[in-house]
Short mmCIF file of C-alpha atoms in Angstrom, two decimals:
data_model
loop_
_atom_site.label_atom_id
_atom_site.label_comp_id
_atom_site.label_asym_id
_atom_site.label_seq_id
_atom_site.Cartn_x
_atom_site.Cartn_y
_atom_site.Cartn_z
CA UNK C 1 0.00 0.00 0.00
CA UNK C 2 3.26 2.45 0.86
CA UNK C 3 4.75 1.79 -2.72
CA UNK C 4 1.20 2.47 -4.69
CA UNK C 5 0.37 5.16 -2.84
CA UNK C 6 3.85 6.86 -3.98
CA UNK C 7 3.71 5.79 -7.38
CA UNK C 8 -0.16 7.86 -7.47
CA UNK C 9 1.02 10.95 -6.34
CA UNK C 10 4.74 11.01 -8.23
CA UNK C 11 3.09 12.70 -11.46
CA UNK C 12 1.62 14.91 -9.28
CA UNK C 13 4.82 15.94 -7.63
CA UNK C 14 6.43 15.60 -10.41
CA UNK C 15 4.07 18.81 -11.83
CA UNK C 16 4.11 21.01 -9.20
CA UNK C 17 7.80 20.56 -8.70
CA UNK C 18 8.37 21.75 -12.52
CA UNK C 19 5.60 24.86 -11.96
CA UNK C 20 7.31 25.97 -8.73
CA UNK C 21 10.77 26.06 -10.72
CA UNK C 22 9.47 27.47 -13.42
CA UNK C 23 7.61 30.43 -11.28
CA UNK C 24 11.11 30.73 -9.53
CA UNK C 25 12.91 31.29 -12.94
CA UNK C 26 10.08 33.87 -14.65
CA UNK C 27 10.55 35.70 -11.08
CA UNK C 28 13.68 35.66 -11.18
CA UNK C 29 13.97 36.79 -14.77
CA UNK C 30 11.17 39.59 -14.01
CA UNK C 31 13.23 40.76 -11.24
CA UNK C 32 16.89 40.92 -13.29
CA UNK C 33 15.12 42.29 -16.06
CA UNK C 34 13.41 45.05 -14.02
CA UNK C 35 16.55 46.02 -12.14
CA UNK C 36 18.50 46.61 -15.39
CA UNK C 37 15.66 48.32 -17.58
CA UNK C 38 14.98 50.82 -14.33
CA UNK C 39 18.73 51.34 -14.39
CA UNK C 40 18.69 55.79 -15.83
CA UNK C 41 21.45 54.45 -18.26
CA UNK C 42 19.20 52.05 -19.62
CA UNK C 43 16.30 54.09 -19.38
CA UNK C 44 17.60 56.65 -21.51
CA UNK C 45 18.89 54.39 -24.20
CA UNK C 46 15.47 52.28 -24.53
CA UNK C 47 13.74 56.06 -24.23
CA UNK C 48 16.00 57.41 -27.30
CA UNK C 49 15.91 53.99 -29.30
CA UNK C 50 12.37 53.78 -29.54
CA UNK C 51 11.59 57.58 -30.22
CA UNK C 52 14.11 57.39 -32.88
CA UNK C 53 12.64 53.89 -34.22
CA UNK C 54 9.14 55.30 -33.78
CA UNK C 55 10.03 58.67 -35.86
CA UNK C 56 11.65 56.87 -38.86
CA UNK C 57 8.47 54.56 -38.92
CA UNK C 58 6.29 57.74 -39.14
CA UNK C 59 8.33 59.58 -41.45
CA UNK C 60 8.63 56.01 -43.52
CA UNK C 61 4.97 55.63 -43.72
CA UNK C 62 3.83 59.51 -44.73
CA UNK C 63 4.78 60.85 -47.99
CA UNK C 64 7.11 63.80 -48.51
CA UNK C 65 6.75 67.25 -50.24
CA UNK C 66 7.83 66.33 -53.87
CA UNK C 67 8.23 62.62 -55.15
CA UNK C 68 10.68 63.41 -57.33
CA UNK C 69 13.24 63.82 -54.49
CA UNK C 70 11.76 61.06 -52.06
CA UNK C 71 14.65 60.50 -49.35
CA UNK C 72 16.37 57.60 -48.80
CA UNK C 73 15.87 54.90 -46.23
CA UNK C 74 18.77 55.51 -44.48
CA UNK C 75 18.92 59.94 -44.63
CA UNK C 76 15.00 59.07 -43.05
CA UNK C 77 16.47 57.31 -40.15
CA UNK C 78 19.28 59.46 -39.73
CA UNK C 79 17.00 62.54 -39.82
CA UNK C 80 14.89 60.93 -37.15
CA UNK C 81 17.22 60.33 -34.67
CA UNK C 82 18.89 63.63 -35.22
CA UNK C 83 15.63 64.99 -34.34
CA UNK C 84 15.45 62.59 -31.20
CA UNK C 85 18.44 63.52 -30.32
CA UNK C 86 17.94 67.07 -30.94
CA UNK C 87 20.98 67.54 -32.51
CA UNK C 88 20.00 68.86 -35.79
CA UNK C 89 22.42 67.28 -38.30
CA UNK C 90 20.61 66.76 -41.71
CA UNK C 91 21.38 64.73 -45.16
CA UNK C 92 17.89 66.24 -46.38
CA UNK C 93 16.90 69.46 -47.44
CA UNK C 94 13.64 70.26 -45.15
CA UNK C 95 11.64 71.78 -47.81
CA UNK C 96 11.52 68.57 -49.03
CA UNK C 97 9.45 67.19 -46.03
CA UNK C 98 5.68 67.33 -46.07
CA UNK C 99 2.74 69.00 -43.17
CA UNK C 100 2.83 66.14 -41.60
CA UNK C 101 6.44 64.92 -41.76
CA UNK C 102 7.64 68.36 -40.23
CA UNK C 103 4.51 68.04 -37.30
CA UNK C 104 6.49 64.19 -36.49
CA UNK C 105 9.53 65.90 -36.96
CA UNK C 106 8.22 68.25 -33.96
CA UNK C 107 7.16 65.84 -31.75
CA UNK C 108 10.42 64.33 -31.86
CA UNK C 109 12.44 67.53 -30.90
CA UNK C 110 9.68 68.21 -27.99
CA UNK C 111 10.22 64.72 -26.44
CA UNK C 112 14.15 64.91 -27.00
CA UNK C 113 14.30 68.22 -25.22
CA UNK C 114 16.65 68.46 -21.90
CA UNK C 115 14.04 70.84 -20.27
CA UNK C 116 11.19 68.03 -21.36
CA UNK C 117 13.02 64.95 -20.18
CA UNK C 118 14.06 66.31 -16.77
CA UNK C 119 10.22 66.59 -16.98
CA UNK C 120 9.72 63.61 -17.32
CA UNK C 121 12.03 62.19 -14.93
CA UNK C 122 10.43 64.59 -12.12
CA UNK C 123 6.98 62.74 -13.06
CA UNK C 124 8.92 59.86 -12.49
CA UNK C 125 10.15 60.17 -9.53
CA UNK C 126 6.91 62.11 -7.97
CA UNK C 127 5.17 58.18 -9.22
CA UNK C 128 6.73 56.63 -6.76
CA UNK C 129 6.57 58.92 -3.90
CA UNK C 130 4.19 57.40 -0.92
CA UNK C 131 0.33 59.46 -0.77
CA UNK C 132 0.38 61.46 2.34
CA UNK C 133 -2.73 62.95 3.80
CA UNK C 134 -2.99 66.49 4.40
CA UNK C 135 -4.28 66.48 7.89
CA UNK C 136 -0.29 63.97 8.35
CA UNK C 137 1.75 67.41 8.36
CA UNK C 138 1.82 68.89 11.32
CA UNK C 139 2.57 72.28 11.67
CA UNK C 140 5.98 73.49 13.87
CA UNK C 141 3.28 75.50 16.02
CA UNK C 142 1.49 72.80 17.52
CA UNK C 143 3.53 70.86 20.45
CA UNK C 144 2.67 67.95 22.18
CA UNK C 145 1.44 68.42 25.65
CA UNK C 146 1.42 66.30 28.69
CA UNK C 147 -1.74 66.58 31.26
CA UNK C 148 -0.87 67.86 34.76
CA UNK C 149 -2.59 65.05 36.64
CA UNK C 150 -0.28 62.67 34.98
CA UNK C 151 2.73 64.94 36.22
CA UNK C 152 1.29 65.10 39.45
CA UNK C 153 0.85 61.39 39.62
CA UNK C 154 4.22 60.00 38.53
CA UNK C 155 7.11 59.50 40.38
CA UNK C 156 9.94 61.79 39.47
CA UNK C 157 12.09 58.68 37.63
CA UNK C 158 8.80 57.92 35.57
CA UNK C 159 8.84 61.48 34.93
CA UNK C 160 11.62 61.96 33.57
CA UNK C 161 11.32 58.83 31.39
CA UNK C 162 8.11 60.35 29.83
CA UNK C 163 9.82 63.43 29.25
CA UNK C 164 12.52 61.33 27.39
CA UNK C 165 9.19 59.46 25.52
CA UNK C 166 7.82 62.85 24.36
CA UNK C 167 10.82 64.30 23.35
CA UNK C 168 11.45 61.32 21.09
CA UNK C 169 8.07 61.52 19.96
CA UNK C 170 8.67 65.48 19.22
CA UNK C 171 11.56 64.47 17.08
CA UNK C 172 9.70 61.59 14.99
CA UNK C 173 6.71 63.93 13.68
CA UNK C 174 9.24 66.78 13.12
CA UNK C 175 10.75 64.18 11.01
CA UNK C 176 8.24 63.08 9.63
CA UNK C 177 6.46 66.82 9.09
CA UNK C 178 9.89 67.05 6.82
CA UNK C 179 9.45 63.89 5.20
CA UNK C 180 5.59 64.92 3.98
CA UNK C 181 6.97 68.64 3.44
CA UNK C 182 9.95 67.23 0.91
CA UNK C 183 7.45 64.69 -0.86
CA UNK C 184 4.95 68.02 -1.41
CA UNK C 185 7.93 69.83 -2.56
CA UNK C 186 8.93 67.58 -5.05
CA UNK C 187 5.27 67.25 -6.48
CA UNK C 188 5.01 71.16 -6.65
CA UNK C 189 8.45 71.22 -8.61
CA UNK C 190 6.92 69.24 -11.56
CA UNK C 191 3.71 71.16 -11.82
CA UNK C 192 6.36 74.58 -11.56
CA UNK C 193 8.43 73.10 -14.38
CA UNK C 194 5.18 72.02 -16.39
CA UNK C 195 3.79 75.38 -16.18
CA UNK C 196 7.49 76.86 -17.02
CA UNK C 197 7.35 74.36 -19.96
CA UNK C 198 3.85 75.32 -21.13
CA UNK C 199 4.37 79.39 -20.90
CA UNK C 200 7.09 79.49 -22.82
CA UNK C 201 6.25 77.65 -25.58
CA UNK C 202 2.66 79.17 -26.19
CA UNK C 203 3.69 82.45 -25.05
CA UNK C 204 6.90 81.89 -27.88
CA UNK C 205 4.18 80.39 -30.62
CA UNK C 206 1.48 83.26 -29.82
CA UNK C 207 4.23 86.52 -30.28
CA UNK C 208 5.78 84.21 -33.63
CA UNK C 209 2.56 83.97 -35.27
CA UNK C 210 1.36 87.76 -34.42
CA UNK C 211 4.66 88.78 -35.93
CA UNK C 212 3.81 87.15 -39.11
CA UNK C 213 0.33 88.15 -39.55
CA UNK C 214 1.41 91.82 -39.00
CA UNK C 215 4.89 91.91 -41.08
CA UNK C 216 4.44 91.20 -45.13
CA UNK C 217 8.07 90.45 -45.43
CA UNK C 218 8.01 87.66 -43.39
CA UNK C 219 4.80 86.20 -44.48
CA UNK C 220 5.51 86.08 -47.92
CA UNK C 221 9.30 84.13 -47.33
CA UNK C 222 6.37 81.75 -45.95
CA UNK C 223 4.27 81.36 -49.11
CA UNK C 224 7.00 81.39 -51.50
CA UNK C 225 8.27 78.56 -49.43
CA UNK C 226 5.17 76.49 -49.62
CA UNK C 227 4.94 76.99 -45.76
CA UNK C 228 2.10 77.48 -43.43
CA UNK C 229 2.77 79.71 -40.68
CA UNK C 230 1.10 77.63 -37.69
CA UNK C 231 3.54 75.03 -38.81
CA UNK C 232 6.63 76.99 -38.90
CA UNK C 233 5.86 78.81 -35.67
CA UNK C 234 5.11 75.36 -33.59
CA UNK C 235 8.31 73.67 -35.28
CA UNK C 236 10.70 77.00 -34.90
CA UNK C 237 9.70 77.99 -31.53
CA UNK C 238 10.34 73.84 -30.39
CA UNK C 239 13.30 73.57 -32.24
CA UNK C 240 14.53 76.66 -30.74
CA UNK C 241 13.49 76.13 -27.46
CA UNK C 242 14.44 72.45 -26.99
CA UNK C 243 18.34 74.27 -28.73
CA UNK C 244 18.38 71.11 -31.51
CA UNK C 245 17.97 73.92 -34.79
CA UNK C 246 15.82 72.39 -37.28
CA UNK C 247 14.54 75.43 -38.94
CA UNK C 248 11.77 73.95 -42.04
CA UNK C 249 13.91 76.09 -44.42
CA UNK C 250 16.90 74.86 -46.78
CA UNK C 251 18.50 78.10 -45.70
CA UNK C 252 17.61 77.79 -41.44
CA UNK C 253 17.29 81.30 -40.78
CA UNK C 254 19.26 83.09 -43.22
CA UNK C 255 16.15 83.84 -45.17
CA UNK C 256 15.06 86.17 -42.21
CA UNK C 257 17.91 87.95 -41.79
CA UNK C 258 16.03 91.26 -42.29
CA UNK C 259 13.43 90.05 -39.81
CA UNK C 260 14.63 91.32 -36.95
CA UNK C 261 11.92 91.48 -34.17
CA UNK C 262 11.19 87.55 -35.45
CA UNK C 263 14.72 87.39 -34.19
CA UNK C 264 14.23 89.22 -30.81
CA UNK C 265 10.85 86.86 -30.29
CA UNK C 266 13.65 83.41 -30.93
CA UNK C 267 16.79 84.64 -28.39
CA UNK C 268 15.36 84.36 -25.58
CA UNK C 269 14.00 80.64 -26.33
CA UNK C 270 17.58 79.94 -26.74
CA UNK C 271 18.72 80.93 -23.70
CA UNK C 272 15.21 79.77 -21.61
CA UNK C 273 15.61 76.17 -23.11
CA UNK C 274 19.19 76.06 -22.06
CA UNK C 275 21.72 77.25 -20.15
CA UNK C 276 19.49 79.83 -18.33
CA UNK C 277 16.69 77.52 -17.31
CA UNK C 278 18.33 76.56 -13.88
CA UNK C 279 18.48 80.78 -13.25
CA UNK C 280 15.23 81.17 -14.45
CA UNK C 281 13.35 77.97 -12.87
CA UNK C 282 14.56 79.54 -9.14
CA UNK C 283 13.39 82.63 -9.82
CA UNK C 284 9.99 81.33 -10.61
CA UNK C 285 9.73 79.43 -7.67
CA UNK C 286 10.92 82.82 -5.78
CA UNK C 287 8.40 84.51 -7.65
CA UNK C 288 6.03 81.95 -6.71
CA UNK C 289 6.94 82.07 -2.94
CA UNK C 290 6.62 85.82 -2.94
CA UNK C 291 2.89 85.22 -4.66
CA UNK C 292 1.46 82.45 -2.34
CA UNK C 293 3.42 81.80 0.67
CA UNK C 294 3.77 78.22 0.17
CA UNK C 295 6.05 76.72 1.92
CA UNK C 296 6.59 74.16 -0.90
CA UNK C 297 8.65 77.17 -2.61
CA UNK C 298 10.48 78.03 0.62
CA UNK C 299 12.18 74.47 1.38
CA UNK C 300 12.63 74.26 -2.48
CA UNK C 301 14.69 77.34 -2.18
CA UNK C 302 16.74 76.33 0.57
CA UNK C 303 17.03 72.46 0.14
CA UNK C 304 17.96 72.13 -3.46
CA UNK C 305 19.88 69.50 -2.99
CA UNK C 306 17.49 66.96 -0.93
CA UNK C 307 14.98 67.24 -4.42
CA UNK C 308 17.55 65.93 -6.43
CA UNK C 309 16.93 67.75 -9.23
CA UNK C 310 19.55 68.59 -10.78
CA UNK C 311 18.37 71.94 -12.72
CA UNK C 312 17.66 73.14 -9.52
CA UNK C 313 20.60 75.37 -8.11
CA UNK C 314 21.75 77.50 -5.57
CA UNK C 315 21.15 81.33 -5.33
CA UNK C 316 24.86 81.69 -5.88
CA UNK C 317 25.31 79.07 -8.73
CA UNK C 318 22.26 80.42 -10.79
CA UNK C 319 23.73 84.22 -10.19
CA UNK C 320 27.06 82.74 -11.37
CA UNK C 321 25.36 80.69 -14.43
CA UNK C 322 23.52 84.10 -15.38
CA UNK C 323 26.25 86.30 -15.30
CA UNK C 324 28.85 83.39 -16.84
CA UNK C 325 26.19 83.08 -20.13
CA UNK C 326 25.58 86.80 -20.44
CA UNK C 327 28.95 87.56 -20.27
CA UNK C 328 30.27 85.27 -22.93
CA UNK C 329 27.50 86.87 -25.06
CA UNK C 330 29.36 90.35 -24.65
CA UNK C 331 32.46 89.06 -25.33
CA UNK C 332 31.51 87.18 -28.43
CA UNK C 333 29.11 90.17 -29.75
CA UNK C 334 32.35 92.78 -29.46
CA UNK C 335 34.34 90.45 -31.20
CA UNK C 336 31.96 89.25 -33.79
CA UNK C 337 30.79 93.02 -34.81
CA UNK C 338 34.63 94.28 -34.80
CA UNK C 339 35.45 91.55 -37.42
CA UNK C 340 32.53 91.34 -39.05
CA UNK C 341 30.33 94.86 -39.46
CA UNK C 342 31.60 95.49 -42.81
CA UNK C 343 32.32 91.92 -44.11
CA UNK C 344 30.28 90.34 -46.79
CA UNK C 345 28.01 88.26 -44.56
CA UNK C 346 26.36 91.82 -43.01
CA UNK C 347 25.61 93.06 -46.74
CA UNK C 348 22.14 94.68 -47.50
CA UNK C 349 21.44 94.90 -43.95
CA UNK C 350 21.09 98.71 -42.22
CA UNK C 351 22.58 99.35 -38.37
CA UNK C 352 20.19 97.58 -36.40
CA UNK C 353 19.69 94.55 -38.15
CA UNK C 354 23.23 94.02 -38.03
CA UNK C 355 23.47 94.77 -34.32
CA UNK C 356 20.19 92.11 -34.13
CA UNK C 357 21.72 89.70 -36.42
CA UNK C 358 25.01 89.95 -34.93
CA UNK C 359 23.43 89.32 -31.51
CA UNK C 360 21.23 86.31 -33.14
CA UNK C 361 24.51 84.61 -34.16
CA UNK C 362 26.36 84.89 -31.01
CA UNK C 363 23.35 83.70 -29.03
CA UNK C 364 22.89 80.60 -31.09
CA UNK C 365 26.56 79.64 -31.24
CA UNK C 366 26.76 78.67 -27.76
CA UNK C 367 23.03 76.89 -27.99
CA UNK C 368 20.84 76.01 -30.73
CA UNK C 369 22.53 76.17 -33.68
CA UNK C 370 20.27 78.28 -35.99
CA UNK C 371 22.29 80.52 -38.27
CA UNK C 372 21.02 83.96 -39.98
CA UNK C 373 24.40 84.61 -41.52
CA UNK C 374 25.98 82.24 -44.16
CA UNK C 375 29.11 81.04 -42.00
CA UNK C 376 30.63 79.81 -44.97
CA UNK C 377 32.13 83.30 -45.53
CA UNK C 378 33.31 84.43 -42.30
CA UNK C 379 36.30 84.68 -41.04
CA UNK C 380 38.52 82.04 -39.54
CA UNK C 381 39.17 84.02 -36.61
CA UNK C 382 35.67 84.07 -35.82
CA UNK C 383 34.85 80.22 -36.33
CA UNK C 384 37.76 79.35 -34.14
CA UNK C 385 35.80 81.77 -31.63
CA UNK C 386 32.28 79.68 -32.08
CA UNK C 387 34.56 76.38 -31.91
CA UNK C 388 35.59 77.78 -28.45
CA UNK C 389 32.38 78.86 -26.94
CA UNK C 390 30.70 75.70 -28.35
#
């Protein structure tokens, strides 16, 4: 009876010994390929690989401007990741991409952008923060308090061991008022950097497409182009912002040269999308404080470090970062207008649009990228200066 009785239940074993092992393996497998994939470096690289394969499929799939100049498979895929990557590099004249191919090509800059993936990873990290109630935080104010009959009642030893109790207690909900105050802080951040994110870019697409309707000059480079101006003011002011520089003409901005308020409207994109954003996102949130009071803004201010952001500076480092970028725009603007006012490149163009163009140049050298001035006829001297700055 011992030997059937084994023999029935071996298959039986025999089953749930192979699904426990195989449960074991897909966990462990889950749990490998979880703690690699989370892994920023590997986050990134998935994040870039499939924007970039997902923008060459789009671009694949819709049809260009002209079929008589159709791009090649590989100048597609190489344009996509360029605009992934937001760094602007192009085997294919952009008038020859379609509506809809420059609208993907958009996209792709927007979700590449530094300022829209620190985004991102702020979202991220404000996922996985623990849900605190609000009536949790406990205000420095309130104090816990002992009643006098149990003072009266206690022996002097057991008072001074509740003393000991309470001040232990005292310094767990002060900790833990900091905890809830640094979680809050953190989910303010990404609604401040949303909203930074979201001004900008409308406010920078609302002033681009008012200066077209109101200047002639500008609107017709548009229509002989084959251009519609919502398009080129979404894709310019993204491009610009996010500092890849895609402009959707074959000559980027060179074409607009006499344009100089559309200009005036694109610097400060530049500098907002890039190295000023870590100035300008503190002074928001000091605007901010000095609006509502929050004390969100205030322990933002002055505990930059425990948000882990890293766009988030100092008072001192974001003075330093402002006066660092204007200052190498001075130096480069002297230079570049010494060697350059009456050179062939500033030709046809009266005082102030060379002063604006000038400025334009210098801005974008450091930045986007976007060019009003044909570079291949300036002067060496002045290269080897953008080489530096770059």
């Amino acid at each position: 009876m011992k030997n059937f009785g084994s023999s029935s239940m071996k298959p039986g074993l025999i089953f749930f010994n192979c699904s426990t092992k195989i449960s074991c393996f897909m966990s462990t497998f889950i749990f490998l390929a979880v703690k690699y994939i989370m892994n920023p470096l590997m986050l990134h690289l998935c994040y870039f690989t499939a924007l970039s394969l997902l923008g060459y499929f789009l671009l694949s799939v819709t049809k260009p401007r002209t079929h008589s100049t159709d791009p090649k498979t590989f100048d597609v895929f190489f344009t996509s990741v360029s605009a992934a990557t937001d760094s602007s590099m192009g085997t294919v004249e952009m008038e020859v991409f379609s509506n809809s191919q420059l609208i993907i090509m958009t996209i792709l800059m927007l979700a590449g952008g530094e300022v829209f993936m620190s985004m991102l990873e702020l979202f991220f990290i404000k996922s996985k923060l623990p849900k605190h109630n609000d009536h949790l935080l406990i205000t420095p104010s309130s104090k816990p308090t002992k009643s006098v009959e149990q003072i009266e009642l206690n022996s002097i030893c057991c008072s001074e061991k509740t003393d000991h109790i309470s001040f232990d207690n005292k310094n767990n909900k002060n900790k833990n008022n900091n905890t809830i105050l640094k979680h809050n802080s953190i989910r303010y951040l990404c609604y401040v950097v949303l909203g930074y994110f979201l001004i900008v870019h409308v406010g920078g697409l609302c002033l681009v497409l008012w200066y077209i309707s109101l200047i002639p000059s500008a609107k017709h480079v548009l229509e002989q182009k084959g251009l519609q101006a919502e398009t080129f003011s979404v894709f310019t002011i993204v491009s610009t912002f996010s500092n890849c520089g895609f402009v959707p003409t074959n000559e980027n901005m060179i074409v607009f040269k006499e344009n100089s308020g559309l200009l005036l409207l694109l610097i400060p994109q530049v500098l907002l999308g890039n190295t000023l954003y870590p100035a300008c996102l503190r002074f928001a949130i000091w605007v901010l404080k000095k609006i509502t009071k929050r004390e969100e803004c205030d322990f933002l201010l002055k505990n930059y470090r425990e948000i882990g952001y890293d766009h988030l500076l100092s008072r001192s480092r974001s003075c330093f970062l402002a006066i660092t970028v204007f200052g190498f725009i001075i130096v480069q603007l002297v230079i570049f207008c010494s060697l350059e006012w009456n050179s062939e490149a500033m030709d046809d163009l009266n005082f102030y649009q060379k002063l604006v163009a000038s400025l334009f140049e210098v801005v974008n050298s450091r930045h986007t990228g976007e060019s009003v001035l044909d570079l291949s006829i300036i002067s060496p001297a002045i290269l080897v200066l953008f080489v530096v700055m770059m």
